[in-house]
Amino acid sequence: MKDYINTLYRNHSLIYKALLFLCTTVLIVYLFPKSGKFRYTFERGKPWQSESLQAPFDFAIKKTGEEIAAEKKEIVENALLYFNLNPSVETKVREGFKSQFEATFSDSIHRASSEKLFKTGEQIISQLYAFGILSENHDFSEDKRIAILDGREKIKDGFYSNLIKPDNVPGVIDQVLQNNNLKHYKTAFVSLFFDLVEPNLSYNKNFTDKALQDELSKISYTKGSIAKETLIVSKGEVVEGSKYQILKSLQSEYESQVWSQSNYNWILFAYTLLVALVLLMLFLFLKKYRPKVFDDNTKVTFIFFNISLLIFITTLVVKYDAKYIYIVPICILPLVFKAFFDARLGLFAHVLTVLLLGFVVPNSYEYIFLQTIAGIVTILTVSELYKRANLFISVGQITLIYIIAYFAFFVIHEGSVETLKWETFIWFILCGLATLFVQPLIYAYEKLFGLVSDVSLLELSDTNSKLLKELANVAPGTFHHSLNVANLAEASANEIGANAMLARVGALYHDIGKMKNPTYFTENQSTGINPHDELSAKESARIITDHVINGIEIARKNNLPDRVIDFIRTHHGTSLVYYFYMKEKKEYEVADPEDFSYPGPKPFSKETAILMMCDSIEAASKSLKEPNSTKIEAFVENIINKQVEEGQFLNANITFKEIQSIKKVLKHKLANIYHLRIEYPE
């Protein structure tokens, strides 16, 4: 049992990765649609590339979205508006007219017969209530069809223009009087009917909406059917018109209805295999090309978390409405990975994620093409993410690439730009704006996962930070040395395309361990007294080499990131404290190199290798007497060649060509420091 526990403990990192692999696979498969995929790919206007296709089963031909939309539009336009009638209103108005008529026209009977005026009044009432008077105005078209309900029974239908609006009553009165040559009685009739006339119609919105929904529910979403074994399309035949719609119908039927519960498990198993293969490729890439990332469980978790998060968000958007899929800022993924790791890992993870999303989104090929191109542009254009202008420029380029690629695909599919959906360009712009969220996201990830990006490095490079201020006060010579080394390292890193910000920050903090015993280092000795004179060579060497260990302790106490601590650990590699080694050898004739060697490790990146070169060159350059270009060239060559011969750069991924470029930069910088003129040939 004890051996079993020990085995588990020794392999706990691999066990964790296996569990992470399993959980991520299960999560992604759970998010995937659980239907089959149509095995054929086709595009409108393109020849059918596969073998001739016969219907594998009976299925209905589905109408296009445009056809269904047109039917719905026609139903909406022809839908009836329903109004409730109050029949008692007209009776009440007629009775009121009878009682008010004599009082109104008692002094005018001598000018016209009472009978004619009375009949005209009744005619006005009949005209007003022929269809009815509305209780309020509505914003409907005049030619809109209407139906009048008495209770739940339809008693009359017509058009909205037949109904009398409240403000049209005087006009109706005037028209009837004019037809009867009684226009001069207008004032009297208007005054009479002003208090009598009441609306008898009210709009029944609930009944109208219900009737409309009933009509819409009767729409058929299919038009005809295809019998089993009917030839659908022959090889080489152009897919267009009805052929295209039949194929789309078969594809939809295939993905939604063919897959029963009996083969659901097979589909699940197949999805699991594909997702597992993709994630396995990512694991193999990390193990082979990024072993340090692979060995760090936090970083591996971070990578898998981001991939799962993007798939989750995209799945939610597709389930809500697939037309919004291009709003999801997929290009945040390579941006984040490039900020914390490198461009190659960012692009590799991005491509794998897009391949997985191909199972979720419609128009898989178009989506994969657009997102892959956008990811490549992201990797190629974004440099120095901590500079805000660079991010804005890159996001603009990414958005432009989206628009151009989508436009090209649309023209290929449709053959024209007449039906181009301009709103999709708005989605791409919103996607670009969402990509800008990468800055606060990186900050959040730094706090959650303890990672370091160039944005944090920029903050650490501030010489007004607490630790660098302390270094400047306690060991001013070391601080000045660190500034000079930082300038040399930054220039060298820029020359060979390394991370200049990381090299600069590493150089600023590489000697903070000297704060513990500052006077034991020559750059801080201002009185002319050297405390090493009272120590043995071994003791002096121990104090010198201990500044690496002390630096690591101070760095951890001040929460410096591991990427910066790596520079403190490696800036001397496993080299000798040569001065005290020779002093010991001269005094005792025999000296053990291990007593005078730095603990290491050797530099294991371009940036840490650059720091070792620049640190040695800057420190040793103080001993140059009467420097000239010849001396400087020989000086730089000797120091760096010696480091190469000692194998200090064997673990760093730096080439001889890059070392030569760094030498060139250092020679040029030292020449500027010592104000040397270029020697022209005579």
XYZ file of C-alpha atoms in Angstrom:
682
model
C 0.000 0.000 0.000
C 2.841 2.359 0.887
C 4.556 1.683 -2.452
C 1.279 2.357 -4.245
C 0.887 5.713 -2.469
C 4.488 6.620 -3.253
C 3.915 5.783 -6.913
C 0.830 7.991 -6.965
C 2.748 10.824 -5.344
C 5.629 10.564 -7.814
C 3.214 10.616 -10.725
C 0.710 13.093 -9.281
C 1.468 15.646 -12.026
C 0.677 13.180 -14.833
C -2.421 11.958 -12.986
C -3.650 15.541 -12.689
C -3.093 16.103 -16.432
C -4.985 12.907 -17.240
C -7.933 14.029 -15.095
C -7.814 17.484 -16.681
C -7.779 15.871 -20.136
C -10.746 13.663 -19.251
C -12.823 16.452 -17.651
C -12.203 18.863 -20.546
C -13.154 16.195 -23.087
C -16.393 15.390 -21.246
C -17.279 19.085 -20.904
C -16.716 19.872 -24.586
C -18.637 16.782 -25.750
C -21.470 17.764 -23.418
C -21.606 21.198 -25.089
C -21.663 19.736 -28.596
C -24.979 19.121 -30.434
C -25.952 15.487 -29.997
C -27.045 14.867 -33.588
C -25.240 13.286 -36.495
C -23.416 15.268 -39.128
C -24.364 15.149 -42.820
C -21.444 13.367 -44.466
C -21.458 15.466 -47.639
C -20.358 19.066 -48.081
C -21.847 21.243 -50.798
C -22.189 24.881 -51.792
C -24.762 26.723 -53.837
C -23.627 27.260 -57.433
C -20.807 24.681 -57.175
C -20.674 21.206 -58.808
C -21.563 18.174 -56.682
C -18.168 16.594 -55.933
C -19.298 13.283 -54.433
C -20.900 10.287 -56.081
C -24.490 10.503 -57.327
C -26.815 10.769 -54.336
C -30.124 8.940 -53.905
C -32.603 9.624 -51.120
C -31.791 7.226 -48.230
C -35.359 7.568 -46.899
C -38.596 9.470 -47.505
C -38.361 13.115 -46.464
C -40.180 16.392 -46.969
C -38.709 19.333 -48.891
C -38.445 22.300 -46.564
C -39.304 25.783 -47.694
C -36.563 28.384 -47.653
C -36.464 31.067 -44.995
C -37.351 33.633 -47.662
C -40.437 31.655 -48.731
C -41.669 31.286 -45.170
C -40.991 34.972 -44.470
C -42.956 35.944 -47.591
C -45.911 33.793 -46.506
C -45.848 35.286 -43.033
C -45.696 38.790 -44.489
C -48.695 38.099 -46.717
C -50.717 36.697 -43.800
C -49.859 39.703 -41.622
C -50.817 42.119 -44.395
C -54.138 40.372 -45.054
C -54.998 39.720 -41.416
C -58.333 41.082 -40.185
C -58.604 43.770 -37.530
C -61.395 42.925 -35.095
C -63.577 45.585 -33.424
C -66.228 45.079 -30.735
C -69.630 46.664 -31.405
C -71.873 48.152 -28.729
C -75.320 47.974 -30.440
C -77.083 49.948 -27.727
C -75.200 53.145 -28.607
C -76.977 53.717 -31.941
C -80.410 53.166 -30.339
C -79.534 55.596 -27.562
C -78.386 58.225 -30.086
C -81.622 57.906 -32.154
C -83.789 58.294 -29.052
C -81.770 61.288 -27.924
C -82.120 62.852 -31.383
C -85.915 62.581 -31.233
C -86.087 64.302 -27.864
C -83.613 67.036 -28.750
C -84.855 67.741 -32.313
C -87.858 69.981 -31.492
C -85.918 71.989 -28.905
C -83.164 72.718 -31.388
C -85.299 73.597 -34.464
C -88.425 75.136 -32.845
C -87.652 78.631 -34.185
C -86.732 77.543 -37.698
C -89.754 75.466 -38.729
C -91.067 78.281 -40.874
C -88.020 78.065 -43.180
C -88.101 74.344 -43.895
C -90.389 71.513 -43.242
C -89.899 69.777 -39.942
C -90.138 66.390 -41.629
C -87.244 67.018 -44.011
C -84.945 68.178 -41.226
C -85.841 65.190 -39.076
C -85.168 62.727 -41.915
C -81.847 64.437 -42.592
C -80.880 63.986 -38.912
C -81.751 60.273 -39.094
C -79.767 60.022 -42.305
C -76.750 61.514 -40.516
C -77.107 58.949 -37.733
C -77.355 56.105 -40.259
C -74.250 57.395 -42.063
C -72.273 57.661 -38.810
C -73.243 54.200 -37.579
C -73.218 52.379 -40.930
C -70.037 50.656 -39.752
C -69.544 52.513 -36.510
C -67.597 55.238 -34.770
C -64.209 54.444 -33.235
C -63.486 55.280 -29.629
C -59.948 56.427 -30.617
C -57.739 56.801 -33.662
C -55.423 53.914 -34.613
C -52.380 53.881 -36.822
C -53.691 51.374 -39.390
C -53.629 51.534 -43.153
C -56.917 52.724 -44.681
C -57.120 49.636 -46.911
C -56.648 47.243 -43.991
C -59.477 44.685 -43.787
C -61.659 44.756 -40.676
C -64.393 42.693 -39.054
C -67.015 43.894 -36.570
C -68.015 41.577 -33.737
C -71.254 41.543 -31.826
C -70.237 39.453 -28.880
C -68.220 36.656 -30.542
C -70.222 36.702 -33.797
C -68.908 38.503 -36.869
C -71.741 40.645 -38.219
C -69.991 42.841 -40.752
C -66.660 43.224 -42.531
C -65.072 45.904 -44.662
C -62.027 48.165 -44.598
C -60.563 50.416 -41.964
C -61.465 53.395 -44.156
C -65.186 52.540 -43.652
C -64.954 53.331 -39.944
C -65.679 56.828 -38.697
C -62.805 58.335 -36.677
C -63.754 60.634 -33.747
C -62.486 63.759 -35.498
C -64.329 62.901 -38.761
C -67.867 63.271 -37.344
C -68.294 66.951 -38.354
C -67.195 66.094 -41.870
C -69.867 63.391 -42.207
C -72.550 65.813 -40.942
C -71.417 68.451 -43.416
C -71.481 65.957 -46.331
C -75.045 64.767 -45.613
C -76.332 68.331 -45.225
C -74.665 69.325 -48.498
C -76.301 66.402 -50.317
C -79.711 67.577 -49.024
C -79.086 71.275 -49.752
C -79.265 72.076 -46.053
C -75.722 73.272 -45.577
C -76.837 76.424 -43.782
C -78.074 74.187 -40.923
C -74.558 72.873 -40.271
C -74.020 74.837 -37.063
C -77.313 73.687 -35.615
C -76.755 70.000 -36.486
C -73.158 70.009 -35.284
C -74.279 71.564 -32.009
C -77.094 69.018 -31.716
C -74.952 65.941 -32.393
C -71.965 67.178 -30.360
C -73.545 65.938 -27.146
C -75.480 63.039 -28.680
C -72.929 61.122 -30.769
C -70.975 58.437 -28.929
C -68.421 55.871 -30.240
C -69.726 52.320 -30.531
C -66.570 50.504 -31.710
C -63.476 49.472 -29.717
C -60.407 47.687 -31.070
C -60.121 44.086 -29.799
C -56.341 43.619 -29.814
C -56.326 40.259 -28.031
C -58.776 38.689 -30.481
C -56.898 40.202 -33.452
C -53.538 38.851 -32.230
C -54.997 35.420 -31.498
C -56.576 35.221 -34.957
C -53.246 36.247 -36.522
C -51.334 33.606 -34.574
C -53.885 30.976 -35.596
C -53.300 31.859 -39.256
C -49.521 31.870 -38.828
C -49.634 28.468 -37.128
C -51.299 27.013 -40.219
C -48.247 27.784 -42.374
C -46.692 24.650 -43.810
C -42.914 24.569 -43.608
C -42.618 21.969 -46.336
C -43.501 21.844 -50.012
C -43.718 18.348 -51.402
C -41.642 15.307 -50.564
C -38.926 13.043 -51.950
C -39.439 9.282 -52.000
C -36.731 6.837 -50.951
C -34.124 5.951 -53.643
C -35.105 8.965 -55.775
C -32.044 10.433 -57.522
C -31.359 13.800 -55.882
C -28.180 14.963 -57.604
C -25.659 13.440 -59.998
C -21.894 13.765 -59.736
C -20.699 16.969 -61.394
C -24.182 18.505 -61.456
C -24.332 22.136 -60.335
C -26.083 22.518 -56.973
C -28.570 25.358 -57.334
C -32.279 26.167 -57.194
C -34.495 23.274 -56.151
C -31.524 20.869 -55.990
C -29.888 23.023 -53.326
C -33.098 23.220 -51.292
C -33.645 19.456 -51.491
C -30.086 18.841 -50.267
C -30.530 21.321 -47.410
C -33.776 19.549 -46.474
C -32.030 16.158 -46.498
C -29.188 17.552 -44.403
C -31.617 18.975 -41.837
C -33.633 15.756 -41.724
C -30.472 13.697 -41.427
C -29.187 15.716 -38.461
C -32.467 16.042 -36.561
C -34.622 12.953 -37.079
C -32.575 10.046 -38.316
C -30.619 9.638 -35.093
C -32.656 7.630 -32.643
C -31.838 6.672 -29.061
C -30.314 3.398 -30.237
C -27.353 5.038 -31.981
C -27.115 8.090 -29.689
C -24.310 6.385 -27.749
C -22.372 5.778 -30.962
C -22.572 9.478 -31.831
C -21.426 10.363 -28.325
C -18.533 7.932 -28.604
C -17.475 9.359 -31.988
C -17.551 12.941 -30.695
C -15.495 11.881 -27.675
C -12.868 10.310 -29.945
C -12.544 13.439 -32.081
C -12.367 15.851 -29.133
C -9.883 13.597 -27.353
C -7.691 13.512 -30.486
C -7.640 17.303 -30.712
C -6.777 17.739 -27.025
C -4.168 14.991 -27.294
C -2.494 16.931 -30.115
C -2.304 19.923 -27.796
C -0.744 17.805 -25.043
C 1.815 16.342 -27.458
C 2.697 19.818 -28.739
C 3.278 21.069 -25.202
C 5.354 18.029 -24.242
C 7.543 18.163 -27.341
C 7.953 21.898 -27.960
C 6.985 23.563 -24.663
C 8.156 21.147 -21.931
C 8.296 23.885 -19.279
C 4.662 24.742 -19.919
C 3.755 21.039 -19.931
C 5.447 20.497 -16.560
C 3.532 23.396 -14.990
C 0.035 22.153 -14.122
C -1.211 25.704 -13.533
C -0.281 26.751 -17.067
C -1.782 23.613 -18.609
C -4.994 24.228 -16.638
C -5.001 27.835 -17.839
C -4.743 26.741 -21.491
C -7.537 24.161 -21.218
C -9.732 26.558 -19.250
C -9.556 29.217 -21.973
C -10.325 26.741 -24.757
C -13.318 25.349 -22.842
C -14.561 28.855 -22.003
C -14.600 29.981 -25.646
C -16.389 26.805 -26.750
C -18.946 27.314 -23.961
C -19.621 30.950 -24.932
C -19.898 30.099 -28.645
C -22.308 27.245 -27.891
C -24.540 29.570 -25.867
C -24.600 32.118 -28.701
C -25.414 29.461 -31.324
C -28.286 28.133 -29.201
C -29.652 31.665 -28.770
C -29.283 32.767 -32.413
C -26.612 31.488 -34.803
C -26.447 34.786 -36.695
C -24.560 36.301 -33.745
C -21.660 33.809 -33.781
C -19.250 36.344 -35.265
C -19.700 38.606 -32.231
C -17.819 36.078 -30.072
C -14.206 37.386 -29.952
C -12.379 34.152 -30.749
C -9.156 36.099 -31.414
C -8.877 36.836 -27.694
C -7.510 33.288 -27.353
C -4.288 33.755 -29.387
C -3.866 37.224 -27.845
C -3.998 35.838 -24.311
C -1.727 32.891 -25.089
C 0.773 35.131 -26.858
C 0.786 37.499 -23.877
C 1.570 34.720 -21.395
C 3.456 32.221 -23.553
C 4.446 32.747 -27.185
C 3.010 33.199 -30.676
C 3.498 29.595 -31.808
C 1.574 28.138 -28.878
C -1.112 30.804 -29.325
C -1.671 29.965 -32.993
C -1.595 26.189 -32.439
C -4.186 26.365 -29.640
C -6.318 28.783 -31.679
C -6.438 26.473 -34.711
C -7.368 23.466 -32.565
C -10.128 25.455 -30.851
C -11.551 26.596 -34.186
C -11.543 22.991 -35.425
C -13.599 21.983 -32.383
C -16.010 24.878 -32.935
C -16.607 23.574 -36.454
C -18.865 20.927 -34.868
C -20.991 23.596 -33.185
C -21.485 26.390 -35.722
C -23.386 26.391 -39.018
C -21.396 26.865 -42.253
C -18.409 25.134 -40.662
C -15.973 25.623 -43.528
C -16.652 29.350 -43.815
C -16.372 29.793 -40.044
C -13.141 27.798 -39.756
C -11.578 29.666 -42.676
C -12.483 33.113 -41.295
C -11.371 32.371 -37.745
C -8.117 30.710 -38.814
C -7.170 33.657 -41.026
C -8.123 36.084 -38.246
C -6.001 34.116 -35.756
C -2.977 34.214 -38.064
C -3.407 37.978 -38.509
C -3.664 38.348 -34.723
C -0.390 36.523 -34.170
C 1.411 38.387 -36.953
C 0.221 41.899 -36.111
C 0.122 42.080 -32.323
C 3.519 42.907 -30.857
C 4.235 44.577 -27.542
C 0.707 44.133 -26.233
C 1.415 46.495 -23.351
C 1.320 49.376 -25.858
C -2.347 50.330 -26.224
C -1.927 51.730 -29.734
C -0.627 48.364 -30.978
C -3.731 46.574 -29.699
C -6.121 49.074 -31.329
C -4.279 48.856 -34.659
C -4.262 45.054 -34.547
C -7.981 44.866 -33.697
C -8.697 47.159 -36.656
C -6.729 44.850 -38.956
C -8.502 41.762 -37.596
C -11.913 43.370 -38.163
C -10.939 44.334 -41.723
C -9.828 40.760 -42.474
C -13.159 39.427 -41.156
C -15.110 41.814 -43.399
C -13.041 41.087 -46.530
C -13.174 37.305 -46.067
C -16.917 37.291 -45.310
C -17.600 39.486 -48.344
C -15.639 37.078 -50.585
C -17.502 34.035 -49.227
C -20.879 35.721 -49.705
C -20.146 36.595 -53.335
C -18.963 33.004 -53.991
C -22.159 31.573 -52.486
C -24.701 34.049 -53.867
C -22.997 35.218 -57.070
C -23.888 38.868 -56.398
C -23.909 41.526 -53.679
C -27.580 42.467 -54.032
C -28.686 40.402 -51.044
C -25.597 41.107 -48.943
C -26.470 41.238 -45.239
C -24.793 44.451 -44.159
C -25.746 43.857 -40.539
C -23.124 41.083 -40.397
C -20.437 43.758 -40.749
C -21.814 45.299 -37.558
C -21.277 41.941 -35.800
C -17.629 41.978 -36.927
C -17.164 45.510 -35.580
C -18.699 44.471 -32.261
C -16.365 41.455 -32.252
C -13.412 43.825 -32.669
C -14.622 45.983 -29.773
C -15.072 42.878 -27.608
C -11.496 41.832 -28.444
C -10.272 45.003 -26.705
C -11.500 43.387 -23.485
C -8.298 41.330 -23.601
C -6.453 43.947 -21.515
C -8.568 43.660 -18.340
C -8.891 39.916 -18.988
C -5.102 39.518 -18.930
C -4.955 41.419 -15.640
C -7.624 39.128 -14.150
C -5.779 36.016 -15.340
C -2.544 37.259 -13.778
C -4.264 37.443 -10.404
C -6.181 34.173 -10.757
C -3.430 31.962 -12.184
C -0.305 33.762 -10.987
C 0.971 34.293 -14.535
C 2.973 37.226 -15.883
C 2.382 39.161 -19.101
C 4.241 41.999 -20.773
C 1.752 44.391 -19.183
C 3.010 43.389 -15.710
C 6.588 43.543 -16.944
C 6.004 47.151 -17.953
C 4.924 47.928 -14.387
C 7.991 46.126 -12.983
C 10.307 48.146 -15.246
C 9.372 51.338 -13.400
C 12.533 52.390 -11.525
C 10.332 54.170 -8.961
C 9.040 50.838 -7.692
C 9.676 50.090 -4.012
C 12.315 47.385 -4.576
C 14.339 49.290 -7.165
C 14.251 52.418 -4.997
C 15.640 50.370 -2.118
C 18.354 49.011 -4.421
C 19.263 52.564 -5.480
C 19.555 53.660 -1.828
C 21.361 50.614 -0.407
C 23.592 49.736 -3.386
C 23.747 52.738 -5.764
C 26.638 51.291 -7.749
C 24.737 48.066 -8.342
C 21.632 50.046 -9.329
C 23.632 52.030 -11.897
C 25.185 48.811 -13.177
C 21.709 47.247 -13.502
C 20.438 50.232 -15.512
C 23.360 49.945 -17.933
C 22.859 46.194 -18.278
C 19.114 46.744 -18.863
C 19.841 49.123 -21.749
C 22.320 46.683 -23.304
C 19.964 43.701 -22.843
C 16.987 45.532 -24.347
C 18.990 46.577 -27.427
C 20.354 43.037 -27.870
C 16.914 41.452 -27.504
C 15.464 43.805 -30.103
C 18.268 42.864 -32.483
C 17.485 39.127 -32.450
C 13.697 39.350 -31.986
C 13.622 38.216 -28.341
C 11.307 39.637 -25.670
C 12.943 43.020 -25.067
C 10.675 43.970 -22.150
C 11.369 40.701 -20.337
C 15.128 41.086 -20.887
C 15.043 44.658 -19.547
C 13.068 43.764 -16.415
C 15.279 40.745 -15.743
C 18.358 42.964 -16.014
C 16.942 45.559 -13.598
C 16.394 42.946 -10.875
C 19.198 40.459 -11.532
C 21.555 41.819 -8.830
C 19.080 42.692 -6.044
C 20.808 40.046 -3.898
C 23.738 42.455 -3.511
C 21.613 44.583 -1.173
C 22.445 42.139 1.647
C 26.200 42.818 1.543
C 26.578 45.814 -0.791
C 30.123 46.848 0.251
C 31.565 43.482 -0.750
C 30.973 44.383 -4.421
C 33.399 46.788 -6.094
C 30.781 49.013 -7.702
C 29.528 49.991 -4.211
C 32.963 50.607 -2.637
C 33.389 54.395 -2.463
C 35.840 54.669 0.482
C 38.703 52.726 -1.067
C 38.482 50.058 1.661
C 37.929 46.531 0.364
C 36.454 44.178 3.024
C 37.693 41.168 1.016
C 41.227 41.989 2.144
C 40.371 40.547 5.543
C 38.791 37.363 4.182
C 40.096 34.185 2.627
C 39.498 33.567 -1.061
C 36.869 30.879 -0.281
C 34.972 33.175 2.080
C 35.042 35.985 -0.453
C 33.850 33.648 -3.214
C 31.011 32.412 -1.005
C 29.824 35.974 -0.319
C 29.966 36.792 -4.036
C 28.095 33.660 -5.139
C 25.551 34.027 -2.332
C 24.156 37.171 -3.965
C 22.269 34.833 -6.330
C 20.584 32.941 -3.455
C 19.964 36.188 -1.559
C 18.461 37.704 -4.709
C 16.032 34.799 -5.073
C 14.948 35.175 -1.420
C 14.418 38.933 -1.759
C 12.520 38.423 -5.031
C 10.175 35.850 -3.532
C 9.622 38.036 -0.461
C 8.600 40.905 -2.782
C 6.375 38.640 -4.944
C 8.407 38.995 -8.118
C 7.174 36.579 -10.825
C 9.117 33.401 -11.611
C 9.981 34.702 -15.101
C 11.975 37.496 -13.451
C 13.486 35.249 -10.765
C 14.846 33.047 -13.583
C 17.184 35.907 -14.519
C 18.519 36.115 -10.945
C 19.167 32.342 -10.894
C 20.885 32.113 -14.267
C 22.739 35.381 -14.876
C 26.071 33.809 -13.841
C 25.185 30.253 -14.870
C 27.772 27.842 -13.456
C 30.751 30.102 -14.127
C 33.722 30.590 -11.789
C 34.397 33.574 -9.546
C 37.629 33.722 -11.471
C 39.508 36.376 -9.437
C 39.222 34.538 -6.112
C 39.726 31.150 -7.763
C 43.094 32.316 -9.127
C 43.900 33.936 -5.755
C 43.280 30.612 -3.990
C 45.274 28.719 -6.586
C 48.166 31.165 -6.332
C 48.216 30.896 -2.548
C 47.730 27.130 -2.170
C 48.596 25.915 -5.704
C 45.449 23.753 -5.607
C 41.860 24.989 -5.667
C 38.563 23.120 -6.042
C 36.506 24.827 -8.815
C 33.259 23.849 -7.079
C 34.118 26.113 -4.135
C 34.335 29.049 -6.512
C 31.441 28.316 -8.888
C 27.980 29.842 -9.007
C 25.159 27.385 -8.225
C 23.478 27.822 -11.607
C 21.456 26.775 -13.496
C 22.734 27.826 -16.898
C 20.595 30.206 -18.956
C 17.683 28.366 -20.604
C 16.171 31.042 -22.853
C 17.333 33.698 -25.274
C 16.560 36.431 -22.767
C 18.514 34.871 -19.883
C 21.444 34.169 -22.225
C 21.400 37.815 -23.343
C 21.544 38.944 -19.708
C 24.588 36.768 -18.974
C 26.468 38.326 -21.916
C 25.454 41.906 -21.134
C 26.128 41.558 -17.391
C 29.635 40.213 -17.974
C 30.459 42.806 -20.636
C 29.183 45.773 -18.612
C 30.943 44.716 -15.390
C 34.260 43.920 -17.079
C 34.192 47.062 -19.238
C 35.046 49.124 -16.131
C 38.544 47.613 -16.221
C 39.258 48.820 -19.767
C 42.132 51.302 -19.897
C 42.347 53.734 -22.791
C 39.606 51.942 -24.730
C 39.499 52.075 -28.493
C 37.493 50.216 -31.099
C 40.110 47.465 -31.467
C 40.281 46.862 -27.726
C 36.510 46.861 -27.385
C 36.046 44.342 -30.200
C 38.654 42.001 -28.752
C 37.217 42.489 -25.248
C 33.664 41.566 -26.290
C 34.825 38.621 -28.393
C 36.969 37.191 -25.591
C 34.321 37.333 -22.865
C 31.450 35.915 -24.916
C 33.606 33.277 -26.637
C 34.760 32.093 -23.231
C 31.136 31.709 -22.105
C 30.375 29.735 -25.275
C 33.404 27.478 -24.718
C 32.285 26.812 -21.127
C 28.918 25.642 -22.482
C 26.919 28.305 -20.658
C 24.445 28.642 -23.553
C 23.862 24.967 -24.276
C 20.411 25.001 -22.621
C 19.324 28.261 -24.257
C 17.551 28.237 -27.628
C 19.986 30.761 -29.065
C 21.967 30.323 -32.305
C 25.547 31.264 -33.209
C 24.149 33.790 -35.654
C 22.154 35.456 -32.884
C 25.226 35.504 -30.626
C 27.160 37.264 -33.384
C 24.361 39.838 -33.691
C 24.469 40.443 -29.935
C 28.249 40.927 -30.088
C 27.760 43.547 -32.783
C 25.205 45.436 -30.667
C 27.424 45.334 -27.555
C 30.466 46.609 -29.467
C 28.431 49.476 -30.879
C 26.956 50.363 -27.472
C 30.334 50.300 -25.704
C 31.835 52.462 -28.436
C 29.069 55.008 -27.791
C 29.579 54.831 -24.016
C 33.281 55.602 -24.372
C 32.627 58.227 -27.101
C 34.805 56.529 -29.683
C 34.878 57.777 -33.232
C 34.713 55.345 -36.115
C 38.180 54.786 -37.535
C 38.068 55.507 -41.242
C 40.660 53.782 -43.498
C 43.357 56.051 -44.883
